[in-house]
Amino acid sequence: MIEDVSIQGVLLAIFAGLMLGLYALPEKFTKDFKYENTWSLFFLLTMFVVPIIASLVLINGFVDIFGNMPTDIWIKMGLTSFLWGIGVMMWGKAINHIGLSLGFSLFIGTILLVGSLLPYLVEDLPATNILTTILVGLAIVLVGVIANGKAGLIREKDEANSGDKQEEGKGSMIAGILIAVVGGLLATGFSYANAAGRPYLHEACQAAGNPEWVTAVAVMFPIFLSGGIVMTAYFLWQLSQKKAWGDFKTPAFSKNFILILIMAVFHYAASALFAYAAFKLGESGNTVGYAIFNTACVVTAIISGIITKEWVKASGKAKGFLYFGLTCMVLGILIVAYSNSLKL
């Protein structure tokens, strides 16, 4: 029987996934901004402004906790978070090619498959029956990821056959799929950084008198700042290359800023909530929680993509693959969640 703490962890991971699956939705309602304007402002807010303010306000003993953090933990978290930053940046580009629902499916699916197992490089392997159950669940998720990729390719052909012109700035489906998958592989650095930094940060936060949930805020601080470095550099360059600086001067700036700030808060809060859910799930929390978190995110993104009519011109065959992939991902994650109830 799953303990109450594990149930809380599962529910928190699902809710975090819902938040992450919805965070990019406001981007569809911005006006007069180029891609570079929207995402440069988003990454500035979510990687620096929001986590810095949250950390300074919420963490007691902030200076001592991070000032005394061992150098090797800083290096592990910094390097892998930097890779995560590159991956998230590539995911943003993938959405521009293949849309929100498919971009989330492939990017998060890749993260789920690889990132769920990365914590075992830091932590000990679980019992054989638990590990086997997790691997079976992830294999079913893989089938779902492949089906979603097939759905995207069919949708591209459907749109081409209908005579619709490709949206301005939108690239090929194959290029988008490759960007999403490679970005997903790099973005698994988030999972490793969380596993590497949480033990020290949890102990240090508890010693400073912080409640348990504050550890999640502390873990996000070095991850977001390190990941934000590469994104800031890239988008500063892109704003100049695309001559997009002038597009910030628009009557819609205030509205756009509010929409992007909502995106930034949801993105940061979802990641911090996952870190707390992983703690609540216990020994296999980083693996089980990561899988639940990302699958809930994918399901939410696919549904939001359908609601916003990304698949309105797709054929029944394309939608069939999409729904089959979605079903496999949900089934796989239920199996992964079940693994957390197994004992030796």
mmCIF file of C-alpha atoms in Angstrom:
data_model
loop_
_atom_site.group_PDB
_atom_site.id
_atom_site.type_symbol
_atom_site.label_atom_id
_atom_site.label_comp_id
_atom_site.label_asym_id
_atom_site.label_seq_id
_atom_site.Cartn_x
_atom_site.Cartn_y
_atom_site.Cartn_z
ATOM 1 C CA MET A 1 0.000 0.000 0.000
ATOM 2 C CA ILE A 2 1.326 3.442 -0.957
ATOM 3 C CA GLU A 3 2.069 5.578 2.055
ATOM 4 C CA ASP A 4 0.367 8.960 2.436
ATOM 5 C CA VAL A 5 3.664 10.727 1.722
ATOM 6 C CA SER A 6 4.004 8.865 -1.589
ATOM 7 C CA ILE A 7 0.437 9.739 -2.567
ATOM 8 C CA GLN A 8 1.189 13.395 -1.829
ATOM 9 C CA GLY A 9 4.316 13.137 -3.946
ATOM 10 C CA VAL A 10 2.410 11.649 -6.901
ATOM 11 C CA LEU A 11 -0.278 14.340 -6.715
ATOM 12 C CA LEU A 12 2.320 17.112 -6.434
ATOM 13 C CA ALA A 13 4.236 15.712 -9.421
ATOM 14 C CA ILE A 14 1.024 15.596 -11.483
ATOM 15 C CA PHE A 15 0.125 19.169 -10.548
ATOM 16 C CA ALA A 16 3.651 20.341 -11.370
ATOM 17 C CA GLY A 17 3.332 18.656 -14.767
ATOM 18 C CA LEU A 18 0.019 20.407 -15.398
ATOM 19 C CA MET A 19 1.657 23.759 -14.661
ATOM 20 C CA LEU A 20 4.609 23.054 -16.952
ATOM 21 C CA GLY A 21 2.314 21.812 -19.707
ATOM 22 C CA LEU A 22 0.364 25.071 -19.652
ATOM 23 C CA TYR A 23 3.134 27.599 -19.086
ATOM 24 C CA ALA A 24 3.843 28.294 -22.781
ATOM 25 C CA LEU A 25 0.186 28.801 -23.701
ATOM 26 C CA PRO A 26 0.121 32.598 -23.074
ATOM 27 C CA GLU A 27 2.802 32.962 -25.767
ATOM 28 C CA LYS A 28 0.093 32.398 -28.386
ATOM 29 C CA PHE A 29 -1.643 35.622 -27.315
ATOM 30 C CA THR A 30 1.297 38.046 -27.486
ATOM 31 C CA LYS A 31 1.190 40.712 -30.209
ATOM 32 C CA ASP A 32 3.809 42.534 -32.273
ATOM 33 C CA PHE A 33 6.633 40.473 -30.745
ATOM 34 C CA LYS A 34 8.945 38.334 -32.796
ATOM 35 C CA TYR A 35 9.942 34.905 -31.518
ATOM 36 C CA GLU A 36 13.186 36.409 -30.183
ATOM 37 C CA ASN A 37 11.390 39.157 -28.233
ATOM 38 C CA THR A 38 9.021 36.763 -26.491
ATOM 39 C CA TRP A 39 11.547 34.141 -25.477
ATOM 40 C CA SER A 40 14.388 36.512 -24.542
ATOM 41 C CA LEU A 41 12.084 38.286 -22.090
ATOM 42 C CA PHE A 42 10.720 34.961 -20.851
ATOM 43 C CA PHE A 43 14.155 33.482 -20.126
ATOM 44 C CA LEU A 44 15.341 36.694 -18.449
ATOM 45 C CA LEU A 45 12.362 36.581 -16.089
ATOM 46 C CA THR A 46 12.192 32.846 -15.402
ATOM 47 C CA MET A 47 15.929 32.176 -15.130
ATOM 48 C CA PHE A 48 17.062 35.224 -13.182
ATOM 49 C CA VAL A 49 14.391 37.605 -11.888
ATOM 50 C CA VAL A 50 11.873 35.099 -10.502
ATOM 51 C CA PRO A 51 14.346 32.614 -8.897
ATOM 52 C CA ILE A 52 16.537 35.346 -7.387
ATOM 53 C CA ILE A 53 13.566 37.111 -5.784
ATOM 54 C CA ALA A 54 12.026 33.817 -4.625
ATOM 55 C CA SER A 55 15.308 32.584 -3.136
ATOM 56 C CA LEU A 56 16.139 35.801 -1.298
ATOM 57 C CA VAL A 57 12.630 36.113 0.125
ATOM 58 C CA LEU A 58 11.932 32.477 1.024
ATOM 59 C CA ILE A 59 15.284 30.968 2.117
ATOM 60 C CA ASN A 60 16.479 31.703 5.656
ATOM 61 C CA GLY A 61 20.287 31.766 5.793
ATOM 62 C CA PHE A 62 20.593 32.157 2.020
ATOM 63 C CA VAL A 63 24.186 33.489 2.099
ATOM 64 C CA ASP A 64 25.510 30.810 4.468
ATOM 65 C CA ILE A 65 23.770 27.936 2.664
ATOM 66 C CA PHE A 66 25.226 28.749 -0.740
ATOM 67 C CA GLY A 67 28.482 30.191 0.556
ATOM 68 C CA ASN A 68 29.291 26.885 2.266
ATOM 69 C CA MET A 69 28.152 24.602 -0.560
ATOM 70 C CA PRO A 70 31.057 22.304 -1.577
ATOM 71 C CA THR A 71 32.839 23.188 -4.820
ATOM 72 C CA ASP A 72 32.232 19.787 -6.399
ATOM 73 C CA ILE A 73 28.457 20.213 -5.989
ATOM 74 C CA TRP A 74 28.625 23.678 -7.553
ATOM 75 C CA ILE A 75 30.519 22.199 -10.522
ATOM 76 C CA LYS A 76 28.166 19.235 -10.981
ATOM 77 C CA MET A 77 25.052 21.388 -10.758
ATOM 78 C CA GLY A 78 26.527 24.200 -12.847
ATOM 79 C CA LEU A 79 27.723 22.105 -15.780
ATOM 80 C CA THR A 80 24.650 19.907 -16.077
ATOM 81 C CA SER A 81 22.339 22.905 -15.631
ATOM 82 C CA PHE A 82 24.219 24.666 -18.430
ATOM 83 C CA LEU A 83 23.424 21.705 -20.706
ATOM 84 C CA TRP A 84 19.816 21.868 -19.535
ATOM 85 C CA GLY A 85 19.766 25.530 -20.567
ATOM 86 C CA ILE A 86 20.913 24.639 -24.079
ATOM 87 C CA GLY A 87 18.256 21.940 -24.266
ATOM 88 C CA VAL A 88 15.405 24.241 -23.179
ATOM 89 C CA MET A 89 16.554 26.840 -25.685
ATOM 90 C CA MET A 90 16.414 24.215 -28.445
ATOM 91 C CA TRP A 91 12.946 23.167 -27.288
ATOM 92 C CA GLY A 92 11.701 26.734 -27.731
ATOM 93 C CA LYS A 93 13.004 26.618 -31.293
ATOM 94 C CA ALA A 94 11.372 23.223 -31.883
ATOM 95 C CA ILE A 95 7.944 24.618 -30.974
ATOM 96 C CA ASN A 96 8.433 27.209 -33.708
ATOM 97 C CA HIS A 97 8.850 24.319 -36.189
ATOM 98 C CA ILE A 98 6.327 21.719 -35.085
ATOM 99 C CA GLY A 99 3.884 23.337 -32.680
ATOM 100 C CA LEU A 100 3.214 23.171 -28.958
ATOM 101 C CA SER A 101 1.679 19.701 -28.625
ATOM 102 C CA LEU A 102 4.197 17.747 -30.708
ATOM 103 C CA GLY A 103 7.137 19.841 -29.468
ATOM 104 C CA PHE A 104 6.244 18.988 -25.880
ATOM 105 C CA SER A 105 5.655 15.324 -26.712
ATOM 106 C CA LEU A 106 9.062 14.718 -28.262
ATOM 107 C CA PHE A 107 11.113 17.026 -26.058
ATOM 108 C CA ILE A 108 9.576 15.960 -22.751
ATOM 109 C CA GLY A 109 9.350 12.340 -23.911
ATOM 110 C CA THR A 110 13.108 12.267 -24.522
ATOM 111 C CA ILE A 111 13.739 13.931 -21.171
ATOM 112 C CA LEU A 112 11.489 11.402 -19.474
ATOM 113 C CA LEU A 113 13.176 8.355 -20.991
ATOM 114 C CA VAL A 114 16.750 9.453 -20.282
ATOM 115 C CA GLY A 115 16.327 11.830 -17.362
ATOM 116 C CA SER A 116 14.343 9.358 -15.288
ATOM 117 C CA LEU A 117 17.346 7.038 -15.202
ATOM 118 C CA LEU A 118 20.103 9.644 -14.742
ATOM 119 C CA PRO A 119 19.592 9.974 -10.959
ATOM 120 C CA TYR A 120 20.845 6.395 -10.630
ATOM 121 C CA LEU A 121 24.301 7.745 -11.551
ATOM 122 C CA VAL A 122 24.147 9.607 -8.228
ATOM 123 C CA GLU A 123 21.969 7.271 -6.182
ATOM 124 C CA ASP A 124 21.977 3.493 -5.734
ATOM 125 C CA LEU A 125 19.902 1.285 -8.022
ATOM 126 C CA PRO A 126 16.549 0.195 -6.548
ATOM 127 C CA ALA A 127 15.523 -3.423 -6.028
ATOM 128 C CA THR A 128 15.301 -5.527 -9.199
ATOM 129 C CA ASN A 129 11.493 -5.746 -9.180
ATOM 130 C CA ILE A 130 11.172 -1.962 -8.835
ATOM 131 C CA LEU A 131 13.751 -1.222 -11.546
ATOM 132 C CA THR A 132 12.133 -3.737 -13.915
ATOM 133 C CA THR A 133 8.707 -2.163 -13.421
ATOM 134 C CA ILE A 134 10.129 1.311 -14.091
ATOM 135 C CA LEU A 135 11.855 0.123 -17.280
ATOM 136 C CA VAL A 136 8.671 -1.545 -18.554
ATOM 137 C CA GLY A 137 6.723 1.654 -17.963
ATOM 138 C CA LEU A 138 9.370 3.761 -19.723
ATOM 139 C CA ALA A 139 9.418 1.349 -22.687
ATOM 140 C CA ILE A 140 5.674 1.867 -23.142
ATOM 141 C CA VAL A 141 6.246 5.621 -22.941
ATOM 142 C CA LEU A 142 8.837 5.254 -25.722
ATOM 143 C CA VAL A 143 6.183 3.679 -27.952
ATOM 144 C CA GLY A 144 4.015 6.706 -27.255
ATOM 145 C CA VAL A 145 6.821 9.128 -28.128
ATOM 146 C CA ILE A 146 7.419 7.351 -31.459
ATOM 147 C CA ALA A 147 3.683 7.417 -32.231
ATOM 148 C CA ASN A 148 3.554 11.148 -31.539
ATOM 149 C CA GLY A 149 6.470 11.715 -33.912
ATOM 150 C CA LYS A 150 4.651 9.730 -36.611
ATOM 151 C CA ALA A 151 1.525 11.799 -35.995
ATOM 152 C CA GLY A 152 3.494 14.992 -36.597
ATOM 153 C CA LEU A 153 4.935 13.761 -39.891
ATOM 154 C CA ILE A 154 1.482 12.753 -41.144
ATOM 155 C CA ARG A 155 0.064 16.110 -40.067
ATOM 156 C CA GLU A 156 2.737 17.913 -42.062
ATOM 157 C CA LYS A 157 1.759 15.982 -45.203
ATOM 158 C CA ASP A 158 -1.916 16.681 -44.574
ATOM 159 C CA GLU A 159 -1.285 20.414 -44.331
ATOM 160 C CA ALA A 160 0.880 20.337 -47.483
ATOM 161 C CA ASN A 161 -1.787 18.432 -49.426
ATOM 162 C CA SER A 162 -4.451 20.924 -48.353
ATOM 163 C CA GLY A 163 -2.504 23.672 -50.122
ATOM 164 C CA ASP A 164 -1.942 25.715 -46.980
ATOM 165 C CA LYS A 165 1.144 27.875 -46.995
ATOM 166 C CA GLN A 166 3.609 27.238 -44.223
ATOM 167 C CA GLU A 167 3.411 29.795 -41.452
ATOM 168 C CA GLU A 168 6.080 32.483 -41.538
ATOM 169 C CA GLY A 169 9.131 31.409 -39.587
ATOM 170 C CA LYS A 170 7.976 27.815 -39.325
ATOM 171 C CA GLY A 171 10.547 25.212 -40.346
ATOM 172 C CA SER A 172 10.305 21.616 -41.508
ATOM 173 C CA MET A 173 8.811 18.869 -39.363
ATOM 174 C CA ILE A 174 11.932 16.680 -39.546
ATOM 175 C CA ALA A 175 14.186 19.560 -38.464
ATOM 176 C CA GLY A 176 11.829 20.335 -35.594
ATOM 177 C CA ILE A 177 11.769 16.710 -34.447
ATOM 178 C CA LEU A 178 15.584 16.522 -34.456
ATOM 179 C CA ILE A 179 15.868 19.788 -32.516
ATOM 180 C CA ALA A 180 13.321 18.579 -29.962
ATOM 181 C CA VAL A 181 15.026 15.209 -29.407
ATOM 182 C CA VAL A 182 18.590 16.581 -29.140
ATOM 183 C CA GLY A 183 17.332 19.363 -26.888
ATOM 184 C CA GLY A 184 15.595 16.774 -24.724
ATOM 185 C CA LEU A 185 18.807 14.791 -24.317
ATOM 186 C CA LEU A 186 20.707 17.879 -23.176
ATOM 187 C CA ALA A 187 17.863 18.986 -20.918
ATOM 188 C CA THR A 188 18.173 15.814 -18.833
ATOM 189 C CA GLY A 189 20.934 17.720 -17.058
ATOM 190 C CA PHE A 190 18.143 19.160 -14.888
ATOM 191 C CA SER A 191 17.412 15.732 -13.409
ATOM 192 C CA TYR A 192 21.081 15.070 -12.640
ATOM 193 C CA ALA A 193 21.603 18.526 -11.104
ATOM 194 C CA ASN A 194 18.583 18.047 -8.846
ATOM 195 C CA ALA A 195 19.849 14.654 -7.652
ATOM 196 C CA ALA A 196 23.401 15.975 -7.116
ATOM 197 C CA GLY A 197 22.480 19.103 -5.170
ATOM 198 C CA ARG A 198 19.439 18.172 -3.125
ATOM 199 C CA PRO A 199 21.096 16.127 -0.321
ATOM 200 C CA TYR A 200 23.415 18.959 0.753
ATOM 201 C CA LEU A 201 20.849 21.708 0.218
ATOM 202 C CA HIS A 202 18.163 19.844 2.147
ATOM 203 C CA GLU A 203 20.450 19.340 5.144
ATOM 204 C CA ALA A 204 21.663 22.957 5.014
ATOM 205 C CA CYS A 205 18.139 24.371 4.709
ATOM 206 C CA GLN A 206 16.905 22.257 7.617
ATOM 207 C CA ALA A 207 19.861 23.365 9.747
ATOM 208 C CA ALA A 208 18.952 26.996 9.026
ATOM 209 C CA GLY A 209 15.405 26.412 10.274
ATOM 210 C CA ASN A 210 13.628 26.348 6.904
ATOM 211 C CA PRO A 211 10.532 24.211 6.312
ATOM 212 C CA GLU A 212 11.003 21.143 4.097
ATOM 213 C CA TRP A 213 9.522 22.684 0.944
ATOM 214 C CA VAL A 214 12.152 25.454 0.909
ATOM 215 C CA THR A 215 14.736 22.886 -0.216
ATOM 216 C CA ALA A 216 13.003 22.863 -3.608
ATOM 217 C CA VAL A 217 13.490 26.626 -3.914
ATOM 218 C CA ALA A 218 17.164 26.272 -2.956
ATOM 219 C CA VAL A 219 17.770 23.522 -5.517
ATOM 220 C CA MET A 220 16.294 25.663 -8.297
ATOM 221 C CA PHE A 221 18.574 28.635 -7.564
ATOM 222 C CA PRO A 222 21.866 27.290 -9.016
ATOM 223 C CA ILE A 223 20.041 25.273 -11.688
ATOM 224 C CA PHE A 224 18.156 28.246 -13.102
ATOM 225 C CA LEU A 225 21.041 30.702 -12.897
ATOM 226 C CA SER A 226 23.466 28.317 -14.627
ATOM 227 C CA GLY A 227 20.927 27.356 -17.264
ATOM 228 C CA GLY A 228 20.048 30.997 -17.843
ATOM 229 C CA ILE A 229 23.578 31.976 -18.865
ATOM 230 C CA VAL A 230 23.489 30.220 -22.233
ATOM 231 C CA MET A 231 19.932 31.348 -22.970
ATOM 232 C CA THR A 232 20.728 34.992 -22.256
ATOM 233 C CA ALA A 233 23.811 34.933 -24.476
ATOM 234 C CA TYR A 234 21.925 33.235 -27.315
ATOM 235 C CA PHE A 235 18.959 35.590 -27.320
ATOM 236 C CA LEU A 236 21.052 38.745 -26.984
ATOM 237 C CA TRP A 237 22.796 37.587 -30.150
ATOM 238 C CA GLN A 238 19.493 36.669 -31.844
ATOM 239 C CA LEU A 239 17.888 40.016 -31.033
ATOM 240 C CA SER A 240 20.769 41.733 -32.809
ATOM 241 C CA GLN A 241 20.886 39.268 -35.724
ATOM 242 C CA LYS A 242 17.152 39.572 -36.411
ATOM 243 C CA LYS A 243 17.140 43.323 -35.692
ATOM 244 C CA ALA A 244 14.365 42.690 -33.194
ATOM 245 C CA TRP A 245 15.294 45.144 -30.448
ATOM 246 C CA GLY A 246 12.918 47.722 -31.909
ATOM 247 C CA ASP A 247 9.977 45.329 -31.634
ATOM 248 C CA PHE A 248 9.941 45.828 -27.873
ATOM 249 C CA LYS A 249 8.565 49.316 -28.617
ATOM 250 C CA THR A 250 4.941 48.429 -29.152
ATOM 251 C CA PRO A 251 1.640 49.542 -27.584
ATOM 252 C CA ALA A 252 1.135 45.867 -26.688
ATOM 253 C CA PHE A 253 4.288 45.719 -24.530
ATOM 254 C CA SER A 254 2.465 45.926 -21.181
ATOM 255 C CA LYS A 255 0.069 43.133 -22.139
ATOM 256 C CA ASN A 256 2.906 41.038 -23.550
ATOM 257 C CA PHE A 257 4.988 41.561 -20.414
ATOM 258 C CA ILE A 258 2.166 40.340 -18.162
ATOM 259 C CA LEU A 259 1.580 37.274 -20.342
ATOM 260 C CA ILE A 260 5.288 36.429 -20.391
ATOM 261 C CA LEU A 261 5.607 37.022 -16.634
ATOM 262 C CA ILE A 262 2.801 34.476 -16.116
ATOM 263 C CA MET A 263 4.774 32.043 -18.290
ATOM 264 C CA ALA A 264 7.913 32.671 -16.227
ATOM 265 C CA VAL A 265 6.205 32.162 -12.851
ATOM 266 C CA PHE A 266 4.462 28.970 -14.002
ATOM 267 C CA HIS A 267 7.692 27.565 -15.445
ATOM 268 C CA TYR A 268 9.701 28.260 -12.286
ATOM 269 C CA ALA A 269 6.961 27.126 -9.891
ATOM 270 C CA ALA A 270 6.443 23.887 -11.818
ATOM 271 C CA SER A 271 10.142 23.011 -11.586
ATOM 272 C CA ALA A 272 10.343 23.843 -7.874
ATOM 273 C CA LEU A 273 7.177 21.859 -7.162
ATOM 274 C CA PHE A 274 8.670 18.843 -8.937
ATOM 275 C CA ALA A 275 11.755 19.018 -6.712
ATOM 276 C CA TYR A 276 9.519 18.939 -3.634
ATOM 277 C CA ALA A 277 7.440 16.086 -5.079
ATOM 278 C CA ALA A 278 10.614 14.065 -5.669
ATOM 279 C CA PHE A 279 11.522 14.520 -2.016
ATOM 280 C CA LYS A 280 8.055 13.383 -0.907
ATOM 281 C CA LEU A 281 8.297 10.237 -3.059
ATOM 282 C CA GLY A 282 11.306 8.939 -1.144
ATOM 283 C CA GLU A 283 14.172 6.757 -2.376
ATOM 284 C CA SER A 284 13.084 6.519 -6.032
ATOM 285 C CA GLY A 285 11.590 9.997 -6.007
ATOM 286 C CA ASN A 286 13.885 11.513 -8.617
ATOM 287 C CA THR A 287 13.037 8.759 -11.097
ATOM 288 C CA VAL A 288 9.358 8.160 -10.347
ATOM 289 C CA GLY A 289 8.589 11.832 -9.728
ATOM 290 C CA TYR A 290 10.424 12.921 -12.874
ATOM 291 C CA ALA A 291 8.490 10.442 -14.990
ATOM 292 C CA ILE A 292 5.107 11.444 -13.551
ATOM 293 C CA PHE A 293 5.949 15.149 -13.763
ATOM 294 C CA ASN A 294 6.972 15.050 -17.416
ATOM 295 C CA THR A 295 4.189 12.765 -18.592
ATOM 296 C CA ALA A 296 1.556 14.967 -16.948
ATOM 297 C CA CYS A 297 3.212 17.867 -18.742
ATOM 298 C CA VAL A 298 2.996 16.106 -22.124
ATOM 299 C CA VAL A 299 -0.654 15.149 -21.680
ATOM 300 C CA THR A 300 -1.523 18.722 -20.732
ATOM 301 C CA ALA A 301 0.399 20.169 -23.693
ATOM 302 C CA ILE A 302 -1.230 17.798 -26.183
ATOM 303 C CA ILE A 303 -4.707 18.640 -24.927
ATOM 304 C CA SER A 304 -3.958 22.375 -25.015
ATOM 305 C CA GLY A 305 -2.588 21.981 -28.541
ATOM 306 C CA ILE A 306 -5.806 20.285 -29.620
ATOM 307 C CA ILE A 307 -7.928 22.980 -27.948
ATOM 308 C CA THR A 308 -5.966 25.730 -29.724
ATOM 309 C CA LYS A 309 -6.647 23.945 -33.055
ATOM 310 C CA GLU A 310 -3.095 22.895 -33.921
ATOM 311 C CA TRP A 311 -4.506 19.593 -35.218
ATOM 312 C CA VAL A 312 -7.726 20.903 -36.792
ATOM 313 C CA LYS A 313 -6.531 20.186 -40.363
ATOM 314 C CA ALA A 314 -4.868 16.867 -39.542
ATOM 315 C CA SER A 315 -6.346 13.674 -40.953
ATOM 316 C CA GLY A 316 -7.990 10.964 -38.894
ATOM 317 C CA LYS A 317 -4.840 8.878 -39.326
ATOM 318 C CA ALA A 318 -2.638 11.588 -37.825
ATOM 319 C CA LYS A 319 -5.016 12.065 -34.914
ATOM 320 C CA GLY A 320 -5.187 8.303 -34.431
ATOM 321 C CA PHE A 321 -1.401 8.109 -33.961
ATOM 322 C CA LEU A 322 -1.545 11.125 -31.645
ATOM 323 C CA TYR A 323 -4.216 9.584 -29.426
ATOM 324 C CA PHE A 324 -2.495 6.195 -29.460
ATOM 325 C CA GLY A 325 0.763 7.843 -28.383
ATOM 326 C CA LEU A 326 -1.012 9.753 -25.654
ATOM 327 C CA THR A 327 -2.629 6.545 -24.374
ATOM 328 C CA CYS A 328 0.726 4.740 -24.288
ATOM 329 C CA MET A 329 2.359 7.571 -22.361
ATOM 330 C CA VAL A 330 -0.418 7.613 -19.768
ATOM 331 C CA LEU A 331 -0.315 3.808 -19.406
ATOM 332 C CA GLY A 332 3.464 3.823 -19.112
ATOM 333 C CA ILE A 333 3.458 6.478 -16.431
ATOM 334 C CA LEU A 334 0.828 4.614 -14.417
ATOM 335 C CA ILE A 335 3.182 1.635 -14.383
ATOM 336 C CA VAL A 336 6.095 3.853 -13.323
ATOM 337 C CA ALA A 337 3.965 5.353 -10.537
ATOM 338 C CA TYR A 338 2.973 1.847 -9.416
ATOM 339 C CA SER A 339 6.659 0.959 -9.025
ATOM 340 C CA ASN A 340 6.849 3.373 -6.103
ATOM 341 C CA SER A 341 4.439 1.148 -4.140
ATOM 342 C CA LEU A 342 6.560 -1.969 -4.549
ATOM 343 C CA LYS A 343 8.729 -3.281 -1.732
ATOM 344 C CA LEU A 344 11.683 -5.608 -1.585
#
